[in-house]
Amino acid sequence: MASRSCTNLLDFACGSLLDIPCTPRALPRVMTVPGIISDTDGYANNDGDSDSTTSICRDRKIVVANMLPLNAKRDPETTKWCFSLDQDALLLQLKDGFSPETEVIYVGSLKAEIDASEQEEVAQILLQDFNCVPTFLPHDLQKKFYLGFCKQQLWPLFHYMLPMCPDHGDRFDRSLWQAYVCANKIFADKVMEVINPEDDFVWVHDYHLMILPTFLRKRYYRVKLGFFLHSPFPSSEIYRTLPVRDEILRGLLNCDLIGFHTFDYARHFLSCCSRMLGLDYESKRGYIGLDYSGRTVYIKILPVGVHMGRLESVLNLTSTSAKIKEIQKQFKGKRLILGVDDMDIFKGISLKLLAVEQLLQQNPELQGKVVLVQIVNPARGSGKDVQEAKNETYLTARRINEIYGSSDHKPVILIDRPVPRFEKSAYYAVAECCIVNAVRDGMNLVPYKYIVCRQGTPCMEEALGMKSDAPRTSMLVVSEFIGCSPSLSGAIRVNPWDIDAVADALNSALTMSDSEKQLRHEKHYRYVSSHDVGYWARSFVQDLERACRDHYSKRCWGIGLGLGFRVVSLSPNFRKLSIECIATAYRKTSRRAIFLDYDGTVVPQNSIIKAPSPEVISILNSLCNDPKNTVFIVSGRGRSSLSEWFAPCETLGIAAEHGYFLRWNRTSEWETSTVAPDLEWKEIVEPVMRLYTEATDGSNIEVKESALVWHHQDADPDFGSCQAKELLDHLENVLSNEPAVVKRGQHIVEVKPQGVSKGLVAEKVLLSMVNDGKPPDFVMCIGDDRSDEDMFESILSTVSSPSLPAPPEIFACTVGRKPSKAKYYLDDAVDVVNLLQGLAAASMPKPRPLADIQLLIAEAIVYKLYSLKRKKATLQLKFHRLCSIRECNAFVVAHDDPNRDFDLTVIFRGSRGIHQWDSRK
């Protein structure tokens, strides 16, 4: 059912959960050139299918994230709020990837809580001065949304932490999920206040807003929508434990482009879509795409970068130079290892400290010469786990310092306070090695920043006392579980849980030759400098534009309720086949050819009972009993099964094993294809298939008379698909010189004789009708698989033959919304059966009144008597299924008048008395 309004999904949450105030009056459209302000801000004018707007504006990007790139503080003297841009915010830096003419509007929350009485004024200031649209969440909602669902449930789960017991992670709480839905709805409302849906691109960031795309897609079917996840996406085995897993997946799939830092994260997301939603994906010219209700959802894999200019400008500050000199003096004669991490249970700080302890224990010569400076950023979340991690970090550092330290030397220095940017840059520039030991992290830009700072600037060189032509070096020890690891091929990758391996990696980093350090640094710097944040943003937006370029060339409508909403998008020439559409043509025609696939068409693909239902048998009999119809079941199944199942259908034609066997009705003999009588290749194929069956749990082999089929429907989706590809390649190689073809279908790999196809069946039947002098004027073909595409193609080529006096009406229909040679589609086997039921009913004339029935009987009697007298009949015999001689008492009187050829009087008793019909009148 198409939805034409922006349904308020706050109903999904309990009405008593929170009293959420309406957002302030609609914010004005930001006009940059003269034009007409569109009326699409309102909720009443959307017709769903046409996102009409009339405003004329320049290129705009709407960037949506949990937090705006702003700093907010209240002036102590005036008590007014003061705002400034946060130059270190990624959302602000990504503007470098856009053209100078691009206008960027930010939607998100402020880091400060604004009183309700001030929200209207603050909203106007932020829009006018910063192009920011604030979302003011009530305090209780903000707490449940961010600290609750985001930080206690999504964040741990996405970092592979399952709430196995209450002491380790909070279990799923429905009220927190409702708060998440409410917050996402409020963010979506704010986007709707400023969006021009025909022109603007919307870019949503991170796991806080994963169902926001559903709200936007419901309001604007053709919205240009991208999403980038800045955290890991867990494997399907972890993700599937989330009770609201489908809602979140469908939310992301309502985007046009979904971005991930690494292929691993993208692969896990695709696996979840395959296992939980049954969606397949494929690579097209280097781009990964998912077909979702006719829309192609593209996957982008590109790690974010750093802002080179911002880092270099900080290095040029006098405060940075002063801090560099101070650090050099403080750690003179020491080798500095640097760590910069949030206080988080996933950052592996305590594991890092244990590795340093192991390093000092195994290498006594390094004692007193190596210092780990660990900068601890403030925790973004709260809870018992964070406090436990902090306590463990301090206890471990204290123990190491007591054992390996002295009065004037501490091997571990913890800096647990907000550290300004210039101070961090100074430590980056001085440190000989940087270690990032997180057990799981989305991206982590610390290694990138370290590399840029080690490259330095002229001001920094002066502070360090370096020559401008001096070689630059850097060494990185990075966890293999962080997003930046794949892009740093010169780093020493470690398993953070393996303390010995991390200690060895640190020792290698410290003892490596300067020439090798230089080569590694140069390689890293080339990548980091060329793949900065501007490159990342520009690449993402270019792919988003490409993903959206055919939005207005398709017909769209919305289906689904609540968070299951999605948009069906199809080509204008590809539409659903309705009973009304086909029944009109069906009634007008008199020579009809009907071709039906079996599995997935008249019987559901996943049905355990493979035999046709009594309803299907009855419908097929009704169609076959119409003398105007030639009906064929064209299937890949064996003839024995089809013969048994369709025994009640006397006049039904059957083409078994893709047409290798064919019979025209139940009493006719089976005809065997003469195209490829040689089946010796089966002896080659069967052992190969048996090998893959033994290696793939849930797979099996179907042996037919002319073909062999390997089924993997019950196997693991990913492994079964992978094995099917391997089997396809394997069989194509071993059968390269045999008269057989290997085809891959839906959960099958089939080997069949060369030259046998469903298309040849359709061609044979149609040409037979032409040769019998009954060229078809109506052709219908319905199928769901790749093999049925041969039928669609064959029918189109056959009916264009000059042997046909006139082209017939063609209804080629595929089952399911997918690319096809067919012009029409039906959703599933239920739709197919309903359509066939409608056609069967159209074959039966409507019941007529009793008097008309009686008159027909009388006419039949008259006609019969005329025939007996061998006179030319002047009445046409008419039949009706409801007619019965018992419905009236009629008798015929013959008048032997020599002056007349033959006269009859028919007298019959009807519901309204005695009726008489006289041929002389």
mmCIF file of N, CA and C in Angstrom, residues 31 41 96 112 115 211 228 247 278 280 302 326 341 363 379 494 538 571 581 631 682 741 765 769 857 866 909:
data_model
loop_
_atom_site.group_PDB
_atom_site.id
_atom_site.type_symbol
_atom_site.label_atom_id
_atom_site.label_comp_id
_atom_site.label_asym_id
_atom_site.label_seq_id
_atom_site.Cartn_x
_atom_site.Cartn_y
_atom_site.Cartn_z
ATOM 1 N N MET A 31 17.784 31.316 0.907
ATOM 2 C CA MET A 31 17.782 31.694 -0.504
ATOM 3 C C MET A 31 19.127 32.317 -0.858
ATOM 4 N N ASP A 41 8.096 22.293 2.263
ATOM 5 C CA ASP A 41 8.380 22.184 3.694
ATOM 6 C C ASP A 41 7.182 21.634 4.437
ATOM 7 N N ASP A 96 36.032 20.928 2.577
ATOM 8 C CA ASP A 96 37.133 21.085 1.630
ATOM 9 C C ASP A 96 36.948 20.214 0.393
ATOM 10 N N ALA A 112 25.713 21.855 24.318
ATOM 11 C CA ALA A 112 25.171 22.487 25.522
ATOM 12 C C ALA A 112 23.656 22.346 25.521
ATOM 13 N N ASP A 115 17.812 26.147 27.175
ATOM 14 C CA ASP A 115 16.494 26.229 27.786
ATOM 15 C C ASP A 115 15.427 26.417 26.711
ATOM 16 N N ILE A 211 18.230 4.997 11.536
ATOM 17 C CA ILE A 211 16.876 4.849 11.003
ATOM 18 C C ILE A 211 16.319 6.167 10.492
ATOM 19 N N PHE A 228 27.221 7.476 6.090
ATOM 20 C CA PHE A 228 28.566 6.954 6.349
ATOM 21 C C PHE A 228 28.649 6.517 7.798
ATOM 22 N N GLU A 247 14.954 -3.563 11.473
ATOM 23 C CA GLU A 247 14.591 -2.150 11.351
ATOM 24 C C GLU A 247 15.804 -1.292 11.017
ATOM 25 N N GLY A 278 17.589 -11.682 2.978
ATOM 26 C CA GLY A 278 17.578 -12.450 1.731
ATOM 27 C C GLY A 278 17.986 -11.655 0.513
ATOM 28 N N ASP A 280 20.653 -10.236 -2.284
ATOM 29 C CA ASP A 280 21.918 -10.566 -2.929
ATOM 30 C C ASP A 280 22.598 -9.289 -3.398
ATOM 31 N N LEU A 302 35.895 3.514 1.734
ATOM 32 C CA LEU A 302 36.981 4.492 1.705
ATOM 33 C C LEU A 302 37.194 5.055 3.106
ATOM 34 N N GLU A 326 60.180 22.133 25.031
ATOM 35 C CA GLU A 326 59.982 21.702 26.413
ATOM 36 C C GLU A 326 60.013 20.179 26.523
ATOM 37 N N ASP A 341 44.672 8.011 23.194
ATOM 38 C CA ASP A 341 43.429 7.230 23.143
ATOM 39 C C ASP A 341 42.378 7.842 24.044
ATOM 40 N N ASN A 363 64.021 -6.752 27.681
ATOM 41 C CA ASN A 363 65.153 -5.984 27.159
ATOM 42 C C ASN A 363 65.678 -5.046 28.242
ATOM 43 N N ALA A 379 36.556 10.355 28.487
ATOM 44 C CA ALA A 379 35.636 9.316 28.013
ATOM 45 C C ALA A 379 34.402 9.947 27.384
ATOM 46 N N VAL A 494 49.743 -5.695 14.733
ATOM 47 C CA VAL A 494 49.807 -6.623 15.867
ATOM 48 C C VAL A 494 48.403 -7.023 16.298
ATOM 49 N N ARG A 538 34.942 14.458 -1.172
ATOM 50 C CA ARG A 538 34.707 14.632 -2.615
ATOM 51 C C ARG A 538 34.359 13.305 -3.285
ATOM 52 N N SER A 571 11.408 0.935 -13.643
ATOM 53 C CA SER A 571 11.412 1.618 -14.928
ATOM 54 C C SER A 571 9.987 1.947 -15.342
ATOM 55 N N CYS A 581 -6.007 -5.308 -16.502
ATOM 56 C CA CYS A 581 -5.259 -4.994 -17.723
ATOM 57 C C CYS A 581 -5.272 -6.160 -18.700
ATOM 58 N N VAL A 631 -2.343 -24.202 -23.343
ATOM 59 C CA VAL A 631 -1.674 -23.944 -22.072
ATOM 60 C C VAL A 631 -0.539 -24.941 -21.886
ATOM 61 N N LYS A 682 27.332 -36.611 -18.436
ATOM 62 C CA LYS A 682 26.814 -36.752 -17.074
ATOM 63 C C LYS A 682 27.786 -37.535 -16.196
ATOM 64 N N VAL A 741 25.875 -27.347 -21.344
ATOM 65 C CA VAL A 741 26.023 -25.966 -20.864
ATOM 66 C C VAL A 741 25.806 -25.956 -19.348
ATOM 67 N N VAL A 765 5.922 -24.287 -29.915
ATOM 68 C CA VAL A 765 4.470 -24.233 -29.733
ATOM 69 C C VAL A 765 3.850 -23.145 -30.592
ATOM 70 N N MET A 769 1.172 -23.583 -33.841
ATOM 71 C CA MET A 769 -0.125 -22.906 -33.969
ATOM 72 C C MET A 769 -0.236 -22.186 -35.302
ATOM 73 N N ILE A 857 -32.168 -23.147 -24.905
ATOM 74 C CA ILE A 857 -32.457 -24.577 -25.046
ATOM 75 C C ILE A 857 -33.422 -24.807 -26.212
ATOM 76 N N TYR A 866 -33.822 -29.002 -37.388
ATOM 77 C CA TYR A 866 -33.492 -28.557 -38.738
ATOM 78 C C TYR A 866 -32.423 -29.466 -39.326
ATOM 79 N N ARG A 909 -42.669 -24.318 -20.675
ATOM 80 C CA ARG A 909 -43.160 -23.704 -19.453
ATOM 81 C C ARG A 909 -41.981 -23.064 -18.715
#
